[in-house]
Short mmCIF file of C-alpha atoms in Angstrom, two decimals:
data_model
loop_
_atom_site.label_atom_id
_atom_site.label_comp_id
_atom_site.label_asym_id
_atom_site.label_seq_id
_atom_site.Cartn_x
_atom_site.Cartn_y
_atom_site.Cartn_z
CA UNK Q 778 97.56 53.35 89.83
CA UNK Q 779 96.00 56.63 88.12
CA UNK Q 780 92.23 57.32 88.42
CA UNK Q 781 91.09 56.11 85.06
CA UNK Q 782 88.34 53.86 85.26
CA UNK Q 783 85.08 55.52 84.90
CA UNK Q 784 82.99 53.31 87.44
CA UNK Q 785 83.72 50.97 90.20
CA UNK Q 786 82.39 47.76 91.14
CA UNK Q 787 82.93 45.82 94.45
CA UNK Q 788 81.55 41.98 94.96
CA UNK Q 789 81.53 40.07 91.90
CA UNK Q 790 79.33 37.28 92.34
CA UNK Q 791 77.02 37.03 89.34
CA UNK Q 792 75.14 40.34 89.67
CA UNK Q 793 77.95 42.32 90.67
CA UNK Q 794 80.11 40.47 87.57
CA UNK Q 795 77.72 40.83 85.04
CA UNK Q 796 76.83 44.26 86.28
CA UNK Q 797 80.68 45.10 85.91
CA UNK Q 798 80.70 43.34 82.35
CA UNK Q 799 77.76 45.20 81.21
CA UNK Q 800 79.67 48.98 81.87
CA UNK Q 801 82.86 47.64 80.24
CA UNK Q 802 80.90 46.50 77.19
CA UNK Q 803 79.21 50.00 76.38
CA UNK Q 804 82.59 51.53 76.35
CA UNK Q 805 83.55 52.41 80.03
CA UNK Q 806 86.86 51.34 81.95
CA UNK Q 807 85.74 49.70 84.73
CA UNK Q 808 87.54 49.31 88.24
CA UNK Q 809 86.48 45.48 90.18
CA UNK Q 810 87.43 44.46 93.16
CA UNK Q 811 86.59 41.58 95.46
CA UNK Q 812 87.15 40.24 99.14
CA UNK Q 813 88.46 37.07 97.53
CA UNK Q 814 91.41 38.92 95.10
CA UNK Q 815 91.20 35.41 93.19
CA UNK Q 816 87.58 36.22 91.94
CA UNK Q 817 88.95 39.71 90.63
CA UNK Q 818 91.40 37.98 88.48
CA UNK Q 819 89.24 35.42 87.33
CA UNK Q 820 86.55 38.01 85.97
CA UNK Q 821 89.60 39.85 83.81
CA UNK Q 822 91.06 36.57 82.58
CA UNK Q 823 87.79 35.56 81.67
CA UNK Q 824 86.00 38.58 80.22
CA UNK Q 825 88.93 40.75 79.48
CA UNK Q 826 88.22 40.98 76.00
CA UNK Q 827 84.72 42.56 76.27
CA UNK Q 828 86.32 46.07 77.24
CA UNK Q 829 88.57 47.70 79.97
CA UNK Q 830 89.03 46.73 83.25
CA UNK Q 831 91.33 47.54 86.10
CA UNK Q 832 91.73 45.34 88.61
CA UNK Q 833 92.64 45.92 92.13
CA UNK Q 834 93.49 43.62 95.34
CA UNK Q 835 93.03 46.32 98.28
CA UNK Q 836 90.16 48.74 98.61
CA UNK Q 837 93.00 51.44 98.04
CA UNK Q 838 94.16 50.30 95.10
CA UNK Q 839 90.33 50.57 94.04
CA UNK Q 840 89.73 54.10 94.93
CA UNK Q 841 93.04 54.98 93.59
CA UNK Q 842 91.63 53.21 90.21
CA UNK Q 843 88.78 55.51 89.51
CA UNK Q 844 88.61 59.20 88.30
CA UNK Q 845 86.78 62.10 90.51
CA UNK Q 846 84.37 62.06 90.87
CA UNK Q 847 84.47 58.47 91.97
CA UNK Q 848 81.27 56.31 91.43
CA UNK Q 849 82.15 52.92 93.21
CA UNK Q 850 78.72 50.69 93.01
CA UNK Q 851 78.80 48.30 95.99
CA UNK Q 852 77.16 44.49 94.63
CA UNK Q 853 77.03 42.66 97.95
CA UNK Q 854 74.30 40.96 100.49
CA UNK Q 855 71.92 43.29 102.09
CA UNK Q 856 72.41 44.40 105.58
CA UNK Q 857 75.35 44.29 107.42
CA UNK Q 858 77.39 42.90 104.94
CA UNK Q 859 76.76 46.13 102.86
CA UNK Q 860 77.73 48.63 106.09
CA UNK Q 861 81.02 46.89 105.95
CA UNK Q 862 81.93 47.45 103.16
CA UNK Q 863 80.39 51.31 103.41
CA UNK Q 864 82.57 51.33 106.13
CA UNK Q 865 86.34 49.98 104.70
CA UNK Q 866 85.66 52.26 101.50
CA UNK Q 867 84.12 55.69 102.80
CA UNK Q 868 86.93 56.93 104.52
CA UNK Q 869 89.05 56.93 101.63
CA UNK Q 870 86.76 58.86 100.00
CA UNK Q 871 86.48 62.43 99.19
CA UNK Q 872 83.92 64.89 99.34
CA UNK Q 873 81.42 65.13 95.95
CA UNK Q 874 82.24 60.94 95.66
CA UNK Q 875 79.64 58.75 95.00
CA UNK Q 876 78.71 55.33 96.48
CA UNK Q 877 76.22 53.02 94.96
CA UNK Q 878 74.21 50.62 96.80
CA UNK Q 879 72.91 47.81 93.86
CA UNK Q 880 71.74 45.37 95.93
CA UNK Q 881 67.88 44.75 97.40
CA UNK Q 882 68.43 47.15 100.89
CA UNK Q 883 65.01 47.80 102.57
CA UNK Q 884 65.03 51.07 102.02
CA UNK Q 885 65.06 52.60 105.62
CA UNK Q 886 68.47 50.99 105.75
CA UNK Q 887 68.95 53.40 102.44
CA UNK Q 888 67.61 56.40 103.83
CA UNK Q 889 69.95 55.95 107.26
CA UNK Q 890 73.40 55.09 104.84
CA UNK Q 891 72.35 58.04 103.08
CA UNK Q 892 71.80 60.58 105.56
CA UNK Q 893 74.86 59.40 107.54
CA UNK Q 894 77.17 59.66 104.48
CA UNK Q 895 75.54 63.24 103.47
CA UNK Q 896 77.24 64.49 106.53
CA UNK Q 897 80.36 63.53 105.63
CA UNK Q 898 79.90 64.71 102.37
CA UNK Q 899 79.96 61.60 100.20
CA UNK Q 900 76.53 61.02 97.89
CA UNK Q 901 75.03 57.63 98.86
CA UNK Q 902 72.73 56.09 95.87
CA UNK Q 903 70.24 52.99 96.43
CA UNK Q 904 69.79 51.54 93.36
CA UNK Q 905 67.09 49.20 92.31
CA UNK Q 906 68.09 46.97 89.70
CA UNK Q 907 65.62 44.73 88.19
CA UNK Q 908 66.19 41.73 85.47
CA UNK Q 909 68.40 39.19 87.03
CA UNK Q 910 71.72 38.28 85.89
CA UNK Q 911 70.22 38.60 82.36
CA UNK Q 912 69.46 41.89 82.75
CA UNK Q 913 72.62 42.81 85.07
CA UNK Q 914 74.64 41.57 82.15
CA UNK Q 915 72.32 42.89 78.87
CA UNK Q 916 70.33 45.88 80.37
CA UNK Q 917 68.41 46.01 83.75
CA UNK Q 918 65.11 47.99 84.62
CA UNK Q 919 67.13 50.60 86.87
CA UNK Q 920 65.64 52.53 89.81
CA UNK Q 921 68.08 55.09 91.32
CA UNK Q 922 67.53 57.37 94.28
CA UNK Q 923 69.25 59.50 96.03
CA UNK Q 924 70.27 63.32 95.10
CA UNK Q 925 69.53 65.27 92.18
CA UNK Q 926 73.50 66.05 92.18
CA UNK Q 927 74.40 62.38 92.40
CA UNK Q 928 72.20 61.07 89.46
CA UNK Q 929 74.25 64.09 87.21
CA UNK Q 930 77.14 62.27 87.09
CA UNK Q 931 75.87 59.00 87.32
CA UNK Q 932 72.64 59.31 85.09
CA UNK Q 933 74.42 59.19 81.64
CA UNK Q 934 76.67 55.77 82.85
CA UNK Q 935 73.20 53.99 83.84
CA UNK Q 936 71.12 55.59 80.93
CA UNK Q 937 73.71 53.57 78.43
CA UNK Q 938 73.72 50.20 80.31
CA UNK Q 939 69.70 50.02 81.14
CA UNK Q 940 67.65 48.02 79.15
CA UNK Q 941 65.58 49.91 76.09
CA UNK Q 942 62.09 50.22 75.77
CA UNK Q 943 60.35 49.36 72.64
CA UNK Q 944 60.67 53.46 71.71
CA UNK Q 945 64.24 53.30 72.52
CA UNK Q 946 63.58 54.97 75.90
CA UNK Q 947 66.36 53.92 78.65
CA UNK Q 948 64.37 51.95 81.84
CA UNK Q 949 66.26 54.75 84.83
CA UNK Q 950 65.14 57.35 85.77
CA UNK Q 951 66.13 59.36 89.03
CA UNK Q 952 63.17 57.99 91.44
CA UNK Q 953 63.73 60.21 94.53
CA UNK Q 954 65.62 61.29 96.96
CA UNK Q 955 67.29 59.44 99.42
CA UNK Q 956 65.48 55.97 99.76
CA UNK Q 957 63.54 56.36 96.84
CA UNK Q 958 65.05 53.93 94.49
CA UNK Q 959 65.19 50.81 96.51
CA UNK Q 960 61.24 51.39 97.52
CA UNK Q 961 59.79 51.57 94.39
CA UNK Q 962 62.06 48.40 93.74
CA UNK Q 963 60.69 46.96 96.98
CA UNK Q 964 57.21 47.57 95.34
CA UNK Q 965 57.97 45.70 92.10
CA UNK Q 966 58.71 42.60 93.65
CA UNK Q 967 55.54 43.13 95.45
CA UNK Q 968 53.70 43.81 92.13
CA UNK Q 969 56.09 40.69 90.86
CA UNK Q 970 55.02 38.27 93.55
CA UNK Q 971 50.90 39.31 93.42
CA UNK Q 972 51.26 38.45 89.59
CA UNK Q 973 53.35 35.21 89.44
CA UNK Q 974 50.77 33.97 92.46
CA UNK Q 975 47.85 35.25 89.77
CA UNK Q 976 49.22 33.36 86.56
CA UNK Q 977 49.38 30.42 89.05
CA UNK Q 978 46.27 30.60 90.22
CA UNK Q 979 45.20 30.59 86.07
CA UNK Q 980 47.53 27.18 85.52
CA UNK Q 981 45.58 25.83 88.49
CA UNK Q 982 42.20 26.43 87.38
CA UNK Q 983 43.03 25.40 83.71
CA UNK Q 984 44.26 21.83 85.27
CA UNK Q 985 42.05 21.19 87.72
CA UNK Q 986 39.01 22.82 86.26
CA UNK Q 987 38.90 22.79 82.63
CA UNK Q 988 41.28 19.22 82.84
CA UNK Q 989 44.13 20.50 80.77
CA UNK Q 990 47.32 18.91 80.62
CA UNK Q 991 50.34 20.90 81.13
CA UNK Q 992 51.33 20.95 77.54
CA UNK Q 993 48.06 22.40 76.56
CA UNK Q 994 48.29 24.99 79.25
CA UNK Q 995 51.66 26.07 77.61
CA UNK Q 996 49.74 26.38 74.21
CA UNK Q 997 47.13 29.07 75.81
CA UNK Q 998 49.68 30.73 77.77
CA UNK Q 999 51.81 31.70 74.23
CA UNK Q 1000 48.69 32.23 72.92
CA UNK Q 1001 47.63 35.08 75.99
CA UNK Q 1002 51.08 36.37 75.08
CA UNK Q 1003 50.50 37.37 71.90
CA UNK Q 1004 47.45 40.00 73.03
CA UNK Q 1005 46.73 42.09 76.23
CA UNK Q 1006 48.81 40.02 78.86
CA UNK Q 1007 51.54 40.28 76.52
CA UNK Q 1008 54.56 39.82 79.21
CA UNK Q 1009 57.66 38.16 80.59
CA UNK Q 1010 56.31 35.93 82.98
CA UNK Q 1011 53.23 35.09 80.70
CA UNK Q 1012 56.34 34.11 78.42
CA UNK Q 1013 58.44 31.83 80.65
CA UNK Q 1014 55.38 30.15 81.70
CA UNK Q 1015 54.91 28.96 78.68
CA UNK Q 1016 58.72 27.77 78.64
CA UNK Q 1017 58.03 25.98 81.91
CA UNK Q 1018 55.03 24.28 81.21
CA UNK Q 1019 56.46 23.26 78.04
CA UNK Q 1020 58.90 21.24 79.87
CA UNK Q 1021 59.59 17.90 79.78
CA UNK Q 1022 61.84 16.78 82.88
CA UNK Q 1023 64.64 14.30 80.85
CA UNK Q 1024 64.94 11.89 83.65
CA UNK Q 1025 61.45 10.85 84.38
CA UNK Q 1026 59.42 11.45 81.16
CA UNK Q 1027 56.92 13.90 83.37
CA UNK Q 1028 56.01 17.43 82.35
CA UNK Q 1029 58.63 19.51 84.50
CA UNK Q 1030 55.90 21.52 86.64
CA UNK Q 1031 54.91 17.77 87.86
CA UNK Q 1032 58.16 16.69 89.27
CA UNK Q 1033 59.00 19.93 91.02
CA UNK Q 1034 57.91 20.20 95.12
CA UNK Q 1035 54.92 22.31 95.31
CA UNK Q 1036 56.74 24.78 98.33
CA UNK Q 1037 57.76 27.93 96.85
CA UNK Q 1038 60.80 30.26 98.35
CA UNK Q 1039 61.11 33.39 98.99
CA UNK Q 1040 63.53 36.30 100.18
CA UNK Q 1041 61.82 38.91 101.83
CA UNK Q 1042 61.00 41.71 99.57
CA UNK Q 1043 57.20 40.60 98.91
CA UNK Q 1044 57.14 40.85 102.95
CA UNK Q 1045 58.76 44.01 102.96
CA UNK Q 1046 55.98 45.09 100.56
CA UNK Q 1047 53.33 44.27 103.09
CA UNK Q 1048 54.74 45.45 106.03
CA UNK Q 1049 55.44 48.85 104.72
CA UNK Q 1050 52.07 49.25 103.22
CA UNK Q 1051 50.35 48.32 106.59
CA UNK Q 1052 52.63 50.58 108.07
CA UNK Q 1053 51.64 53.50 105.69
CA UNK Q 1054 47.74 52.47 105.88
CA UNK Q 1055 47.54 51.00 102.16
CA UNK Q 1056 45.69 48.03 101.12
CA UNK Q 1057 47.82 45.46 99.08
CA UNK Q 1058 45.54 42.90 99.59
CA UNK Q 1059 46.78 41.24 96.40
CA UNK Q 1060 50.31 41.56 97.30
CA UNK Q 1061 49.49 40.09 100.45
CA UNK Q 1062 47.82 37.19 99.19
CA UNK Q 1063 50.38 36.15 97.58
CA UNK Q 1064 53.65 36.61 100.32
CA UNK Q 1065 50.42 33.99 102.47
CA UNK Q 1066 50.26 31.75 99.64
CA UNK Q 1067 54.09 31.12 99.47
CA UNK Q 1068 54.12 30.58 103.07
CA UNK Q 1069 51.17 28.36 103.29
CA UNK Q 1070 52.85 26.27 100.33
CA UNK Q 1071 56.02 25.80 102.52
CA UNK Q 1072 54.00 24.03 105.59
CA UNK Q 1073 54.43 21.29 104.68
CA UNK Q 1074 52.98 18.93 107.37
CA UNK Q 1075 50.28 21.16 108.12
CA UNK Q 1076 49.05 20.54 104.55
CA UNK Q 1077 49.58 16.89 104.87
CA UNK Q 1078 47.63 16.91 108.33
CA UNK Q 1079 44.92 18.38 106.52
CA UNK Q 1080 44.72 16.50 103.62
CA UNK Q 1081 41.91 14.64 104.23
CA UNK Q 1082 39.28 17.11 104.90
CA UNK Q 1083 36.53 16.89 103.11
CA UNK Q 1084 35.80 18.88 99.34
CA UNK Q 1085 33.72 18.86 96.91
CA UNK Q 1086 33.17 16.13 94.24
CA UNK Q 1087 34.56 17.71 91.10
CA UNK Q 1088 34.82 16.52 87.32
CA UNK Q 1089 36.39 18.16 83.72
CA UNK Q 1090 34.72 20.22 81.61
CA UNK Q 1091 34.21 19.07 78.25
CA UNK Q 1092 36.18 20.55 75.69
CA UNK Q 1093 33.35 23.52 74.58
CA UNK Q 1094 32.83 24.23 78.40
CA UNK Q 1095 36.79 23.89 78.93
CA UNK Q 1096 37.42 26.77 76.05
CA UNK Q 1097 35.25 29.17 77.08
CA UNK Q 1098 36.13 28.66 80.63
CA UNK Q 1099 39.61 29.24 79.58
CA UNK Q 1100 38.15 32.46 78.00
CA UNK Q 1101 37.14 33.33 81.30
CA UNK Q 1102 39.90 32.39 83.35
CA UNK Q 1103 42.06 35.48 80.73
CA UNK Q 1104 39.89 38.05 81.34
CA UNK Q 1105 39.62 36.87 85.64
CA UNK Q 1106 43.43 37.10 85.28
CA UNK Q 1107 43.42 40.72 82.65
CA UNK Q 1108 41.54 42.00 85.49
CA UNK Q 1109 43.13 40.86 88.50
CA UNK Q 1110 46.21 42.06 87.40
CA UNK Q 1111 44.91 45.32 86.25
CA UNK Q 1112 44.10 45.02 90.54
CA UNK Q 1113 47.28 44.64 91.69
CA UNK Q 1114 49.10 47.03 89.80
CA UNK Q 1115 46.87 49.50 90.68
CA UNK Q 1116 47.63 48.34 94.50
CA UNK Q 1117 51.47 48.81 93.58
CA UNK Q 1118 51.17 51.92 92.02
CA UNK Q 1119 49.25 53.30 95.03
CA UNK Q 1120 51.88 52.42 97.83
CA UNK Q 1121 54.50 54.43 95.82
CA UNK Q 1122 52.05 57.24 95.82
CA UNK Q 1123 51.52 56.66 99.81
CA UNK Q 1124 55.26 56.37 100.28
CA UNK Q 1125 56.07 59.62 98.34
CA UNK Q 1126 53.99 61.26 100.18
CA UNK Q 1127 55.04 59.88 103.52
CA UNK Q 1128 58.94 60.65 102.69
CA UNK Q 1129 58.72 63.71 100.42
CA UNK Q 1130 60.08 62.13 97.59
CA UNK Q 1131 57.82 63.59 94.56
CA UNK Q 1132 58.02 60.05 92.88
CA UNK Q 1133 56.66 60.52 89.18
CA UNK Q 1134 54.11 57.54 88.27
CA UNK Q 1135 54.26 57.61 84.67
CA UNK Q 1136 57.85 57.68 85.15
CA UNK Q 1137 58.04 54.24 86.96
CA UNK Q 1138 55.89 52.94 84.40
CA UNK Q 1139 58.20 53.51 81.54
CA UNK Q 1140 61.09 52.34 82.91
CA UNK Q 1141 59.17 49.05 83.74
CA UNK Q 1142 58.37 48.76 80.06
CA UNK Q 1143 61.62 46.30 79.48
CA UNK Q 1144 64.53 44.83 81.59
CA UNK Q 1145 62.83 43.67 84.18
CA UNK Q 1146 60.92 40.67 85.71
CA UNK Q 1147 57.42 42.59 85.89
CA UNK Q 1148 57.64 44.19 81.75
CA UNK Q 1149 54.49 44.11 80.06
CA UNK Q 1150 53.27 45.20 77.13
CA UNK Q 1151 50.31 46.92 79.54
CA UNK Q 1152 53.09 49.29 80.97
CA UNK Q 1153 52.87 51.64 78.32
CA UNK Q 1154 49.29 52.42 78.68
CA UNK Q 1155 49.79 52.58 82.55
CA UNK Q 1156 52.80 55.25 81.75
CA UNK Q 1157 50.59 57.11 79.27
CA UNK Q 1158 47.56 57.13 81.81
CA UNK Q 1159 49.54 58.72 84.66
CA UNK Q 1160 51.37 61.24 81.69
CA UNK Q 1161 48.16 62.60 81.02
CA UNK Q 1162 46.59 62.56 84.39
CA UNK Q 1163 49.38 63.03 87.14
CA UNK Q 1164 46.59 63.64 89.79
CA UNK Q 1165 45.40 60.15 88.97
CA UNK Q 1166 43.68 58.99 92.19
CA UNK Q 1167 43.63 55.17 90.76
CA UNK Q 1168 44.59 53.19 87.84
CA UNK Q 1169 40.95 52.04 87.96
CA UNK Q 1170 39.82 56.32 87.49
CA UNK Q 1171 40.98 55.54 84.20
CA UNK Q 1172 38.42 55.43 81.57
CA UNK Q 1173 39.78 52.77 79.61
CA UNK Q 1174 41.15 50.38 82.28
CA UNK Q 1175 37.63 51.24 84.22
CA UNK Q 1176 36.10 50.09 80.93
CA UNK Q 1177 37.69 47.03 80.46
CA UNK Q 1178 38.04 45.92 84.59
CA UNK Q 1179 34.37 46.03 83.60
CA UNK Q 1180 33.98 43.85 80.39
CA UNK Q 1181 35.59 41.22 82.24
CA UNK Q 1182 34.10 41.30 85.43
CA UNK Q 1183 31.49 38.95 84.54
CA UNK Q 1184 33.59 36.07 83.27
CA UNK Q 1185 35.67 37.54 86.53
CA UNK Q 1186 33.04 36.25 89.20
CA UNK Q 1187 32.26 33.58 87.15
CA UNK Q 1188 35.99 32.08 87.46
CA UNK Q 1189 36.07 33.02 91.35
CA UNK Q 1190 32.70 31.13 91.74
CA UNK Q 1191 34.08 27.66 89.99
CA UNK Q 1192 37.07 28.15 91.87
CA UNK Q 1193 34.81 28.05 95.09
CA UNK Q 1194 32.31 25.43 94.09
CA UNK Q 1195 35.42 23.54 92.60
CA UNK Q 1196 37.67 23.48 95.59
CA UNK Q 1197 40.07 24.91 93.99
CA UNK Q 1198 41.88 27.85 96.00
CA UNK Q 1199 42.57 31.08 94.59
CA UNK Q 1200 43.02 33.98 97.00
CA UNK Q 1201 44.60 36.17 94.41
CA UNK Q 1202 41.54 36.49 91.99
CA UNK Q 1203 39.20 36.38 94.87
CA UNK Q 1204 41.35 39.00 96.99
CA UNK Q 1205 41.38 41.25 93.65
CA UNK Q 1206 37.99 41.01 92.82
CA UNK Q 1207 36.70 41.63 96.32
CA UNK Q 1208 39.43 45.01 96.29
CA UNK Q 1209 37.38 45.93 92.95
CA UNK Q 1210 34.21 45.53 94.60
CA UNK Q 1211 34.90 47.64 97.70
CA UNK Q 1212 36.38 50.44 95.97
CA UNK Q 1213 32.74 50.79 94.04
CA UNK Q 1214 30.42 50.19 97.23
CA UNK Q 1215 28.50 53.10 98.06
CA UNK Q 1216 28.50 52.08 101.71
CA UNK Q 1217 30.87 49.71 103.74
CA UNK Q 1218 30.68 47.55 106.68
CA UNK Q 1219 33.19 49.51 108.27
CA UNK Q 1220 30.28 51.67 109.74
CA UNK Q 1221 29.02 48.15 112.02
CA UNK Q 1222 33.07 48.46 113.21
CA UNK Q 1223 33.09 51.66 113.77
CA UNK Q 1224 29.75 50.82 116.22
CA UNK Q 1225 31.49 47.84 117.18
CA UNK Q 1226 34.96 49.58 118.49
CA UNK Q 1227 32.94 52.65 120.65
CA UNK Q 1228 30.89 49.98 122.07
CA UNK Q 1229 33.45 47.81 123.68
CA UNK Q 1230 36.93 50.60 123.76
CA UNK Q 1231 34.52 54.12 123.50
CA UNK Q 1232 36.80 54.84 120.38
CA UNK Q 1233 34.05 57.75 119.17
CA UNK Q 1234 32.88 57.20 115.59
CA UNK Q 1235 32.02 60.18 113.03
CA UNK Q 1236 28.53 60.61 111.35
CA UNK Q 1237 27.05 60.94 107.98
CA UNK Q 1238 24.69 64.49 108.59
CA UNK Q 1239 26.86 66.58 111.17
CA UNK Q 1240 30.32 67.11 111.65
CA UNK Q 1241 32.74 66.47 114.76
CA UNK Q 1242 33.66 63.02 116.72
CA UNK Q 1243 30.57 61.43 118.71
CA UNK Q 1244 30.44 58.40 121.44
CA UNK Q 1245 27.36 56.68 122.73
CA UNK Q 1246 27.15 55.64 126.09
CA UNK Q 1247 25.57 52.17 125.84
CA UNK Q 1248 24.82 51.22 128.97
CA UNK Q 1249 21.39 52.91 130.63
CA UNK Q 1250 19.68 55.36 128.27
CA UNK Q 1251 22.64 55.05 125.40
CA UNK Q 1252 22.51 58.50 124.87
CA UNK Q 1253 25.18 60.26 122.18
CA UNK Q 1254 27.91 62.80 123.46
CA UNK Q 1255 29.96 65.13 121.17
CA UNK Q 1256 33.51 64.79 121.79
CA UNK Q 1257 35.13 67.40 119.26
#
């Protein structure tokens, strides 16, 4: 078997398939392979016809398959499963070869594969890919680290099968080095889980608050979607509320169990940015919201506690509540991707990487789950300012974070005096609120922690690192 097949791809289960389908279609001979040789086979018999494949059996057969230098994009679970197969292809690899990670690695795991396969001189990429099997199949949201010299001869293969932007852009860029890629990936299913938590929180309020049936909620969703939150998740809500389940009659949302999933990247998010010092509260919020959903029979234990007695609006009060409730979730939104955007400035920082901001914005713009039409402006807002301390330094998201942050506390105090629970708009609005306080209570702390551990505290009108002694006289000792 001669090397003729441009690219590579190993595991085809339905990324890793339509991943594979997606190369072949824009015009490149693609090698597949599979553990289970019957899977292989079943791809080609099946898809054949959309472009050129060669199939092989053995991992030798697959490496034989592709030209130098080979690009061989592994598409299987995360963690050890992936080091296996690292393992059975690297050493028949040659130096200047390229392996591609495509799967969602935490991206330490990245940085280790890549530093252990620089030394034998074989590129290692972690790749973020972003869309589902929708996008794996008709163009993802790609997010490539790894070297400069790797992305050269991979760029123009991922830069055809990446989704467009609305200017025709292709969503990849080259993030970073080494572990780059699959962070800022790691961060937009952080962003992805703080918003899907926030249009929740909306769908609550509008049901329990303003009394709206589900089909009605679907109506002001498309409705949203056709201005500012213009989006794919503002989108399929719309779908999903829309719903009618076919068995029972019921609008869809009402028949599904209210315990939502997860599979680890919102936690990853967290973890990381406690680890690097950044607040996520929104983020945050929403991995705790998931979680609380899923305890089941500590939410049934506490069902009974007492709440408020609550009634619908009428229909004047329940429009321009729902008024209210789109510029609460403009705003909060506005919060958490201001959040995101500041972790991948922390982590850049942190790992050298020299990530580009207004970069990662445009290639969110289209292919994956996070789009917006608001990504655009983000991208142009970091183009012009690269120094950008803050999506909120902004002028004009500054100016419209504050036209809405009236109708913003408004929604946040119905939610409270509702009973209604909504830690994402109340987490984002009390991030908002910090950020512009002239003084915090983190001096009290600071008072608190050298009282009881004599962890020294800094002052406002001289410089260097002070503790009181508080027992006796409490008299202040420099201790710079």
């Amino acid at each position: 078997m001669s090397g003729t097949a441009q690219i590579g791809v190993t595991g085809l289960a339905v990324m890793g398939r339509n991943l594979a389908r997606n190369f072949a279609r824009n015009g490149f001979t693609v090698a597949v392979h599979n553990r289970t040789a019957s899977k292989t086979r079943a791809l080609v018999d099946e898809f054949g016809d959309e472009g050129a494949f060669v199939a092989a059996e053995s991992a030798a057969e697959f490496v034989a398959a592709l030209e130098r230098p080979r690009r061989l994009v592994i598409m299987v679970k995360a963690g050890e499963p992936t080091d296996a197969v690292i393992e059975e292809f690297a050493p028949l690899l040659e130096e200047g070869d390229v392996i591609i990670d495509g799967g969602n690695a935490h991206f330490a795991d990245t940085r280790r594969r890549e530093r252990e396969l620089r030394e034998r001189g074989i590129h290692f990429v972690g790749v973020g890919i972003s869309g589902g099997e929708e996008g794996a199949l008709h163009g993802p949201s790609i997010m490539p680290g790894g070297s400069a010299e790797s992305y050269e001869s991979l760029g123009p293969l991922l830069e055809r099968i990446a989704a467009k932007a609305p200017d025709g852009a292709p969503c990849v860029t080259h993030i970073g080095p080494d572990g780059a890629g699959h962070f800022v990936k790691m961060v937009h299913n952080g962003i992805e889980y703080a918003d899907m938590q926030l249009i929740a929180e909306a769908y609550h309020l509008l049901r329990s608050v303003a009394g709206y049936s589900p089909a009605k909620i679907a109506e002001t969703f498309r409705s949203w979607n056709t201005g500012r939150l213009d989006s794919y998740l503002i989108e399929i809500t719309a779908e999903v509320l829309a719903h009618t389940d076919e068995a029972t009659g019921k609008p869809f949302v009402d028949i599904v169990t209210d315990q939502a999933e997860q599979k680890g990247t919102g936690r990853w998010t967290v973890q990381i940015a406690l680890d690097l010092g950044v607040p996520v509260s929104g983020i945050a919020e929403a991995v705790f919201a998931r979680s609380l959903s899923g305890h089941a029979a500590l939410r049934e234990a506490s069902r009974t506690l007492p709440g408020p007695t609550t009634a619908p609006l009428g229909e004047a009060d329940a429009a321009r509540f729902a008024d209210q409730v789109e510029q609460a979730l403009y705003a909060s939104k506005i919060v958490s991707y201001t959040q995101g955007f500041h972790q991948i400035q922390a982590g850049s920082e942190e790992y050298g990487w020299d990530i580009d901001l207004g970069s990662v914005a445009a290639i969110w713009r289209a292919g994956c789950i996070i789009r917006a039409a608001f990504l655009d402006r983000i991208r142009g807002a970091f183009d012009t300012r690269p120094d950008l301390p803050s999506l909120l330094s902004d002028k004009q998201f500054a100016e419209e974070i504050g036209a809405a942050q009236d109708d913003w506390r408004a929604v946040v105090a119905a939610a409270v005096h509702q009973g209604v629970p909504t830690p994402g708009f109340a987490a984002a609005l009390a991030y908002y609120d910090a950020l512009r306080a002239e003084r915090l209570p983190a001096a009290l702390t600071q008072g608190q922690r050298d009282f009881f551990g004599a962890h020294t505290y800094r002052r406002t009108d001289r410089e260097g690192s002070f503790h009181t002694l508080w027992g006796g006289d409490r008299s202040e000792v420099s201790t710079s």
